[in-house]
Coordinates of C-alpha atoms and ligand atoms in Angstrom, one line a residue:
X1 CA 194.4 261.3 95.0
X2 CA 192.5 263.4 97.7
X3 CA 194.2 265.8 99.6
X4 CA 193.1 264.1 102.7
X5 CA 194.9 260.8 101.4
X6 CA 198.0 263.0 100.3
X7 CA 198.3 264.8 103.6
X8 CA 198.0 261.1 105.5
X9 CA 200.7 259.8 103.1
X10 CA 203.2 262.5 103.7
X11 CA 202.3 262.3 107.5
X12 CA 203.7 258.5 108.2
X13 CA 206.4 259.6 105.9
X14 CA 207.9 261.5 108.8
X15 CA 206.0 261.6 112.0
X16 CA 205.9 259.2 115.0
X17 CA 202.5 259.7 116.4
X18 CA 201.9 260.1 120.3
X19 CA 200.5 256.5 122.2
X20 CA 200.2 255.0 118.7
X21 CA 201.3 251.6 117.0
X22 CA 202.5 253.3 114.0
X23 CA 201.9 250.0 112.0
X24 CA 198.2 250.3 112.9
X25 CA 198.3 253.6 110.7
X26 CA 198.6 251.3 107.6
X27 CA 194.9 250.3 108.0
X28 CA 193.7 253.4 109.6
X29 CA 195.7 256.4 108.3
X30 CA 195.7 259.7 110.2
X31 CA 192.6 261.9 109.6
X32 CA 193.7 265.5 108.5
X33 CA 191.6 268.2 110.4
X34 CA 191.2 271.5 108.8
X35 CA 189.3 273.3 111.4
X36 CA 187.0 273.0 114.6
X37 CA 184.3 274.5 115.9
X38 CA 182.3 273.9 119.2
X39 CA 182.0 270.3 119.7
X40 CA 182.9 269.6 115.9
X41 CA 186.2 269.1 113.8
X42 CA 186.2 269.2 110.3
X43 CA 188.1 266.8 108.1
X44 CA 190.1 268.1 105.1
X45 CA 187.9 265.7 103.1
X46 CA 184.8 267.5 104.2
X47 CA 183.9 265.0 106.8
X48 CA 183.1 266.1 110.2
X49 CA 183.6 264.5 113.6
X50 CA 181.9 265.1 116.8
X51 CA 185.0 265.6 119.4
X52 CA 183.4 263.6 122.2
X53 CA 186.5 263.1 124.2
X54 CA 187.4 266.7 123.8
X55 CA 190.5 266.0 122.2
X56 CA 192.4 264.0 125.2
X57 CA 190.2 265.7 127.7
X58 CA 191.6 269.4 127.2
X59 CA 189.4 271.1 125.3
X60 CA 187.0 272.8 127.8
X61 CA 184.4 275.3 126.1
X62 CA 184.7 273.9 122.4
X63 CA 187.0 274.6 119.6
X64 CA 187.5 278.0 118.4
X65 CA 185.5 279.8 121.0
X66 CA 185.2 283.5 119.9
X67 CA 186.2 284.6 123.4
X68 CA 189.5 282.5 123.9
X69 CA 190.4 283.2 120.1
X70 CA 190.0 287.0 120.9
X71 CA 192.3 286.9 123.7
X72 CA 195.1 284.9 122.3
X73 CA 194.9 287.1 119.3
X74 CA 195.4 290.4 121.6
X75 CA 197.7 289.1 123.8
X76 CA 199.7 287.6 120.5
X77 CA 200.4 291.5 119.2
X78 CA 201.2 292.9 122.5
X79 CA 203.8 289.8 123.9
X80 CA 204.4 286.1 123.0
X81 CA 206.8 285.0 125.2
X82 CA 209.2 286.4 128.0
X83 CA 211.5 284.8 130.3
X84 CA 209.6 284.0 133.7
X85 CA 212.5 283.9 135.9
X86 CA 213.1 287.4 137.3
X87 CA 210.2 289.0 134.9
X88 CA 206.5 289.0 134.9
X89 CA 203.6 290.1 133.0
X90 CA 200.1 291.0 133.8
X91 CA 198.1 287.9 132.3
X92 CA 200.3 285.7 134.7
X93 CA 199.2 287.8 137.6
X94 CA 195.8 287.7 136.6
X95 CA 195.6 284.3 136.2
X96 CA 197.1 283.4 139.6
X97 CA 194.7 285.8 141.3
X98 CA 191.9 284.1 139.6
X99 CA 193.0 280.6 140.5
X100 CA 193.7 281.8 143.9
X101 CA 189.9 282.8 144.1
X102 CA 188.9 279.1 142.9
X103 CA 191.2 276.8 144.4
X104 CA 190.7 274.6 147.5
X105 CA 191.3 276.7 150.4
X106 CA 195.1 276.5 151.5
X107 CA 196.4 276.5 148.1
X108 CA 198.4 279.9 148.3
X109 CA 201.2 279.8 145.5
X110 CA 201.1 279.0 141.9
X111 CA 204.3 277.6 140.0
X112 CA 203.7 277.5 136.2
X113 CA 205.1 275.1 133.7
X114 CA 203.9 273.8 130.2
X115 CA 202.3 270.3 130.3
X116 CA 200.5 268.2 132.8
X117 CA 203.7 265.7 133.3
X118 CA 205.9 269.1 134.1
X119 CA 203.3 270.0 136.9
X120 CA 203.4 266.4 138.5
X121 CA 207.2 266.2 138.2
X122 CA 207.2 269.7 140.1
X123 CA 204.7 268.5 142.7
X124 CA 207.0 265.6 143.4
X125 CA 210.2 267.7 143.7
X126 CA 208.7 270.1 146.2
X127 CA 207.4 267.7 148.4
X128 CA 210.5 265.7 148.4
X129 CA 212.7 268.9 148.9
X130 CA 210.2 269.9 151.5
X131 CA 211.0 267.3 153.8
X132 CA 214.6 267.7 153.3
X133 CA 214.7 271.1 153.9
X134 CA 212.4 270.7 157.3
X135 CA 214.6 268.1 158.9
X136 CA 212.9 264.9 157.7
X137 CA 215.2 264.0 154.7
X138 CA 214.3 260.3 155.4
X139 CA 210.6 261.1 154.2
X140 CA 211.7 260.7 150.4
X141 CA 209.2 258.2 149.0
X142 CA 206.4 258.4 147.2
X143 CA 202.8 256.5 147.6
X144 CA 200.2 256.1 144.7
X145 CA 197.4 254.2 143.8
X146 CA 197.4 251.3 141.4
X147 CA 195.6 252.1 137.9
X148 CA 196.7 255.7 138.4
X149 CA 198.0 257.8 135.7
X150 CA 199.9 261.0 136.0
X151 CA 202.0 261.3 132.6
X152 CA 204.5 260.1 130.7
X153 CA 208.2 261.5 132.1
X154 CA 210.0 259.2 134.3
X155 CA 209.1 260.7 137.4
X156 CA 205.3 260.7 136.5
X157 CA 205.3 257.6 135.0
X158 CA 207.3 256.3 138.5
X159 CA 203.8 257.1 140.3
X160 CA 201.5 255.7 137.5
X161 CA 200.5 252.2 137.3
X162 CA 198.7 251.7 134.3
X163 CA 200.6 248.7 133.1
X164 CA 200.5 249.5 129.4
X165 CA 202.2 252.7 130.0
X166 CA 204.4 251.7 132.5
X167 CA 205.4 248.1 132.8
X168 CA 208.3 248.3 129.8
X169 CA 209.9 251.1 131.8
X170 CA 210.1 249.7 135.3
X171 CA 213.9 249.3 135.5
X172 CA 214.3 252.8 134.9
X173 CA 211.7 254.3 137.4
X174 CA 211.9 255.1 141.2
X175 CA 211.0 252.9 143.7
X176 CA 207.3 253.8 144.9
X177 CA 204.8 252.2 147.6
X178 CA 201.5 251.6 145.5
X179 CA 198.0 251.2 147.3
X180 CA 195.6 248.8 146.0
X181 CA 192.9 251.6 144.2
X182 CA 189.3 251.5 144.9
X183 CA 187.7 249.2 142.3
X184 CA 184.0 250.0 142.6
X185 CA 182.3 248.2 139.6
X186 CA 184.1 244.9 140.7
X187 CA 184.3 245.8 144.6
X188 CA 185.8 242.8 146.2
X189 CA 183.8 243.8 149.4
X190 CA 180.4 244.1 147.5
X191 CA 179.6 247.2 148.2
X192 CA 178.1 249.8 146.2
X193 CA 179.7 253.0 145.1
X194 CA 176.6 255.0 146.2
X195 CA 176.7 254.3 149.9
X196 CA 179.9 252.3 150.6
X197 CA 181.9 253.1 153.8
X198 CA 185.2 252.5 151.7
X199 CA 186.2 249.2 153.2
X200 CA 189.1 249.3 150.6
X201 CA 190.4 252.1 152.4
X202 CA 192.3 249.4 154.7
X203 CA 194.8 249.0 151.9
X204 CA 195.8 252.5 152.2
X205 CA 195.9 252.4 156.1
X206 CA 198.1 249.2 155.7
X207 CA 200.9 251.0 153.6
X208 CA 200.8 254.1 155.8
X209 CA 201.3 252.0 158.8
X210 CA 204.2 250.1 157.1
X211 CA 205.7 253.4 155.3
X212 CA 204.2 256.3 156.3
X213 CA 207.5 257.1 158.0
X214 CA 209.7 257.2 154.8
X215 CA 206.8 258.7 152.6
X216 CA 206.9 262.3 151.4
X217 CA 203.5 262.4 149.5
X218 CA 200.9 260.3 148.3
X219 CA 199.5 261.4 145.0
X220 CA 195.8 260.4 143.6
X221 CA 193.7 261.2 140.7
X222 CA 190.7 262.6 143.0
X223 CA 187.6 260.6 142.2
X224 CA 188.2 259.9 138.7
X225 CA 191.2 257.4 137.6
X226 CA 191.0 258.5 134.0
X227 CA 193.6 256.5 132.2
X228 CA 192.5 253.3 134.1
X229 CA 189.2 253.2 132.2
X230 CA 187.2 256.0 134.0
X231 CA 187.0 254.2 137.1
X232 CA 185.0 256.3 139.6
X233 CA 185.5 256.4 143.4
X234 CA 183.5 258.0 146.4
X235 CA 184.5 261.6 148.2
X236 CA 184.8 259.6 151.5
X237 CA 187.8 257.6 150.2
X238 CA 189.6 261.0 149.6
X239 CA 188.2 262.5 152.9
X240 CA 189.9 259.5 154.6
X241 CA 192.9 260.1 152.5
X242 CA 193.4 263.5 154.0
X243 CA 192.8 262.6 157.6
X244 CA 195.3 259.4 157.2
X245 CA 198.1 262.1 155.4
X246 CA 197.8 264.2 158.4
X247 CA 198.2 261.4 160.8
X248 CA 201.3 260.8 159.2
X249 CA 202.7 263.8 158.1
X250 CA 202.3 262.8 154.3
X251 CA 201.7 265.6 151.7
X252 CA 198.4 264.8 149.7
X253 CA 198.9 265.9 145.9
X254 CA 195.8 266.1 143.9
X255 CA 196.2 265.6 140.4
X256 CA 193.4 267.4 138.9
X257 CA 194.8 267.7 135.4
X258 CA 192.1 265.8 134.0
X259 CA 189.3 266.5 136.7
X260 CA 190.0 270.1 136.9
X261 CA 187.8 272.9 135.7
X262 CA 184.3 271.5 136.1
X263 CA 184.6 268.1 134.6
X264 CA 183.3 266.2 137.5
X265 CA 180.7 268.6 138.1
X266 CA 182.5 270.9 140.6
X267 CA 185.0 273.1 139.8
X268 CA 187.7 270.6 141.1
X269 CA 187.0 266.9 142.3
X270 CA 188.4 267.6 145.8
X271 CA 185.5 269.9 146.0
X272 CA 183.3 267.0 146.3
X273 CA 185.0 265.6 149.3
X274 CA 185.4 269.3 150.6
X275 CA 189.2 268.6 151.0
X276 CA 192.1 270.6 150.5
X277 CA 195.2 269.1 149.6
X278 CA 198.9 270.3 150.2
X279 CA 199.6 270.4 146.4
X280 CA 197.2 270.3 143.4
X281 CA 198.3 269.7 139.6
X282 CA 196.4 271.7 136.7
X283 CA 196.9 271.5 133.1
X284 CA 194.5 270.2 130.2
X285 CA 191.0 272.6 130.8
X286 CA 193.2 275.3 132.5
X287 CA 193.6 276.8 129.1
X288 CA 190.3 275.5 127.5
X289 CA 192.7 272.8 125.9
X290 CA 194.3 275.7 123.3
X291 CA 197.9 276.0 124.9
X292 CA 200.4 273.9 126.5
X293 CA 200.2 275.1 130.1
X294 CA 200.2 273.9 133.4
X295 CA 200.2 275.1 137.0
X296 CA 201.5 273.3 140.4
X297 CA 199.5 275.0 143.1
X298 CA 200.7 274.9 146.5
X299 CA 200.4 275.4 150.5
X300 CA 201.9 278.3 152.0
X301 CA 203.8 275.8 154.3
X302 CA 205.5 273.9 151.5
X303 CA 206.5 277.5 149.9
X304 CA 208.1 278.8 153.0
X305 CA 210.3 276.0 153.4
X306 CA 212.1 277.0 150.2
X307 CA 211.9 280.8 151.3
X308 CA 215.6 281.8 152.5
X309 CA 218.7 283.8 151.8
X310 CA 220.2 282.5 148.6
X311 CA 223.4 281.1 150.5
X312 CA 221.2 278.6 152.1
X313 CA 220.6 277.0 148.7
X314 CA 217.0 276.4 149.4
X315 CA 215.5 277.8 146.3
X316 CA 213.4 275.5 143.9
X317 CA 215.6 275.5 140.9
X318 CA 213.2 274.1 138.6
X319 CA 212.5 275.7 135.0
X320 CA 210.7 274.9 131.8
X321 CA 211.6 277.3 129.1
X322 CA 207.9 278.2 128.3
X323 CA 206.9 278.6 132.1
X324 CA 204.1 281.4 132.4
X325 CA 203.8 281.9 128.8
X326 CA 201.7 284.8 128.2
X327 CA 199.4 283.1 125.2
X328 CA 198.9 280.3 127.7
X329 CA 197.8 283.0 130.5
X330 CA 195.8 284.8 128.0
X331 CA 193.8 281.5 127.1
X332 CA 193.5 280.5 130.8
X333 CA 192.1 284.1 131.9
X334 CA 189.5 283.9 129.0
X335 CA 188.4 280.4 130.1
X336 CA 187.6 281.6 133.6
X337 CA 185.8 284.5 132.2
X338 CA 183.6 282.4 130.2
X339 CA 183.3 279.8 133.1
X340 CA 182.1 282.5 135.2
X341 CA 180.1 284.7 133.0
X342 CA 177.9 281.8 130.9
X343 CA 177.4 280.0 134.1
X344 CA 178.9 276.6 132.5
X345 CA 179.4 274.3 135.7
X346 CA 175.5 274.8 136.3
X347 CA 174.3 274.5 133.0
X348 CA 177.0 271.5 132.5
X349 CA 175.3 269.8 135.6
X350 CA 171.7 270.0 134.0
X351 CA 173.2 268.4 130.9
X352 CA 175.0 265.8 132.7
X353 CA 171.5 264.8 134.7
X354 CA 169.9 264.3 131.2
X355 CA 172.8 262.4 129.8
X356 CA 172.7 259.9 132.4
X357 CA 169.3 259.3 132.0
X358 CA 169.5 259.0 128.2
X359 CA 172.5 256.7 128.6
X360 CA 170.8 254.3 131.0
X361 CA 167.9 254.4 128.6
X362 CA 169.7 253.4 125.5
X363 CA 172.4 251.1 126.8
X364 CA 170.9 250.2 130.5
X365 CA 169.8 246.8 129.0
X366 CA 172.6 246.0 126.8
X367 CA 173.9 242.5 127.6
X368 CA 177.5 243.5 126.7
X369 CA 177.3 246.8 129.1
X370 CA 178.6 245.8 132.3
X371 CA 178.6 249.2 134.0
X372 CA 177.4 253.0 133.0
X373 CA 179.1 255.0 135.3
X374 CA 179.4 258.8 135.6
X375 CA 180.8 261.9 137.1
X376 CA 179.6 265.3 136.0
X377 CA 179.5 265.1 131.8
X378 CA 182.0 262.4 132.2
X379 CA 180.2 259.1 131.4
X380 CA 181.7 255.5 130.8
X381 CA 180.3 252.2 129.4
X382 CA 182.2 249.2 130.0
X383 CA 182.0 246.4 127.9
X384 CA 182.0 242.8 129.2
X385 CA 181.5 239.6 127.7
X386 CA 179.5 238.3 130.5
X387 CA 177.3 240.8 132.6
X388 CA 176.5 238.4 135.5
X389 CA 180.1 237.8 136.4
X390 CA 181.6 241.2 135.0
X391 CA 184.2 239.0 132.7
X392 CA 186.2 241.0 130.2
X393 CA 186.5 240.2 126.6
X394 CA 190.2 239.1 126.2
X395 CA 192.1 242.2 125.5
X396 CA 193.4 240.6 122.4
X397 CA 190.1 240.9 120.7
X398 CA 190.5 244.7 120.6
X399 CA 187.0 245.4 120.8
X400 CA 187.1 248.8 121.8
X401 CA 189.7 249.6 118.9
X402 CA 186.7 248.3 116.7
X403 CA 184.1 250.3 118.0
X404 CA 186.3 253.5 117.6
X405 CA 186.9 252.7 114.0
X406 CA 183.3 252.5 113.1
X407 CA 182.0 255.3 115.2
X408 CA 184.9 257.1 113.1
X409 CA 183.2 256.4 109.8
X410 CA 180.2 257.6 111.4
X411 CA 181.5 260.9 112.2
X412 CA 182.3 260.4 116.1
X413 CA 185.4 260.6 117.9
X414 CA 185.2 258.0 120.5
X415 CA 188.6 257.0 121.8
X416 CA 187.9 254.0 124.1
X417 CA 190.2 252.9 126.7
X418 CA 190.5 249.0 126.1
X419 CA 186.7 248.2 126.0
X420 CA 185.7 250.9 128.0
X421 CA 183.7 253.6 125.6
X422 CA 183.5 257.0 127.3
X423 CA 182.2 260.7 126.6
X424 CA 183.9 263.3 128.2
X425 CA 182.6 266.2 125.7
X426 CA 183.4 270.1 126.0
X427 CA 181.3 271.6 129.1
X428 CA 179.1 273.3 126.6
X429 CA 178.2 270.5 124.3
X430 CA 174.6 270.8 123.1
X431 CA 172.3 268.0 124.1
X432 CA 171.6 267.4 120.0
X433 CA 175.4 266.8 119.9
X434 CA 175.1 264.3 123.0
X435 CA 172.0 262.6 121.2
X436 CA 173.9 262.0 118.2
X437 CA 176.8 260.6 120.4
X438 CA 174.7 257.9 121.9
X439 CA 173.0 257.2 118.6
X440 CA 176.3 256.7 116.9
X441 CA 177.9 254.9 119.9
X442 CA 174.8 252.4 119.7
X443 CA 175.1 252.0 116.0
X444 CA 179.0 251.1 116.2
X445 CA 178.5 249.0 118.9
X446 CA 175.8 246.9 117.0
X447 CA 178.1 246.3 114.1
X448 CA 181.1 245.2 116.1
X449 CA 179.5 243.1 119.0
X450 CA 176.4 242.0 116.6
Ligands
PLP1 C1 196.9 264.0 130.8 C2 197.5 263.7 132.3 C3 198.7 263.7 132.8 C4 199.6 264.4 131.7 O1 199.4 265.4 131.4 P1 200.3 265.8 129.8 O2 200.1 267.4 129.6 O3 199.7 264.9 128.8 O4 201.8 265.7 130.3 C5 198.6 263.7 133.8 N1 197.7 263.4 134.8 C6 196.5 263.0 134.4 C7 195.4 262.7 135.4 C8 196.3 263.1 133.2 O5 194.8 263.0 132.9

């Protein structure tokens, strides 16, 4: 028995994998990876895979980046972890200073945790408590967009609306006011994403008119609803939302966990709309996808509502054991340095322009490609059974999953969301690698769709 097969067998004996129907593993056993380099993963069986989804949108600058590796190793020999209440360390201080210099204006304080869902939970609790402590306790609910995704813990799940993740847990979840999200590919107003005036924003206006007075915050994934199938909407929507939030005294939480650090072509998706949220959640690319770490960035105004004599009981008593972990901070600092010194964002935008042209050329005329949408290096192909009326394939066919399995056999890690195939590669992926991804996707599609 090969080492790969043996590891896969020992794995399924004991391990329950994330976001998986474990029975599927009988047919597609887990693939044991030995090492990574750049955009490539190398299996113990000697086979290599192009990681075109950045290992769940996290890996920002390639696997085993020499500078990030060195930064973590250097930190490891100094300090691996220290309680972050009442203690601090230089990597955390420098990271906060670095973040302060790049986040949208007005975000002044940085609360560290260890994963994206925790950053979202923090954001929700902070906004709730902010209103409680400023004499507006009636503002205790949250608005969110339909099709939104903000993580898996109960609070984060409550403001999420991707049915396959949330539906079962409804009875456990808190009440929210969902706003019908923009749906640019199937725009009910017949508008085009590039030049629309966001007629769909009316849905937000209606929900604010009805519930603005009892709402603490609205949470959105700015411009890119990732888990919904890489749905992309225009910056104007965010601009309007910022104005509406101000009019109704509702805080705006930007969940930039997936979009942050250049994924959309600018440092943050909010930058496209030139708006500042009141709270911003960061994770994934923060450490280059190396370490579990997240940050909840907040305005001075929110922070000030918690600042008082201890006896007033206004502190934010929220902690996770690994908050501010020095190894995570060291990785994040190295990421900042590489982004700056290697001029990564500008180069990624050049690559993105090239990728868009290459994708349109290869897939633009395909009868089952409904839309090729893109922002930054994120490029998505929505498969449909009928291009004319944009009719999806029956979900039960699991076409995306079939394409995923075919692509794997050809050395491409493509993990579709339903029938949406997408690339979300490390920002420094080469054109050569992207060319391989395109050709392999084309081949896998042909094998499945005929
Ligand atoms: C991944 C993700 C989260 C959750 O982060 P975890 O670290 O997986 O808990 C939240 N929001 C968005 C937009 C994400 O993409």
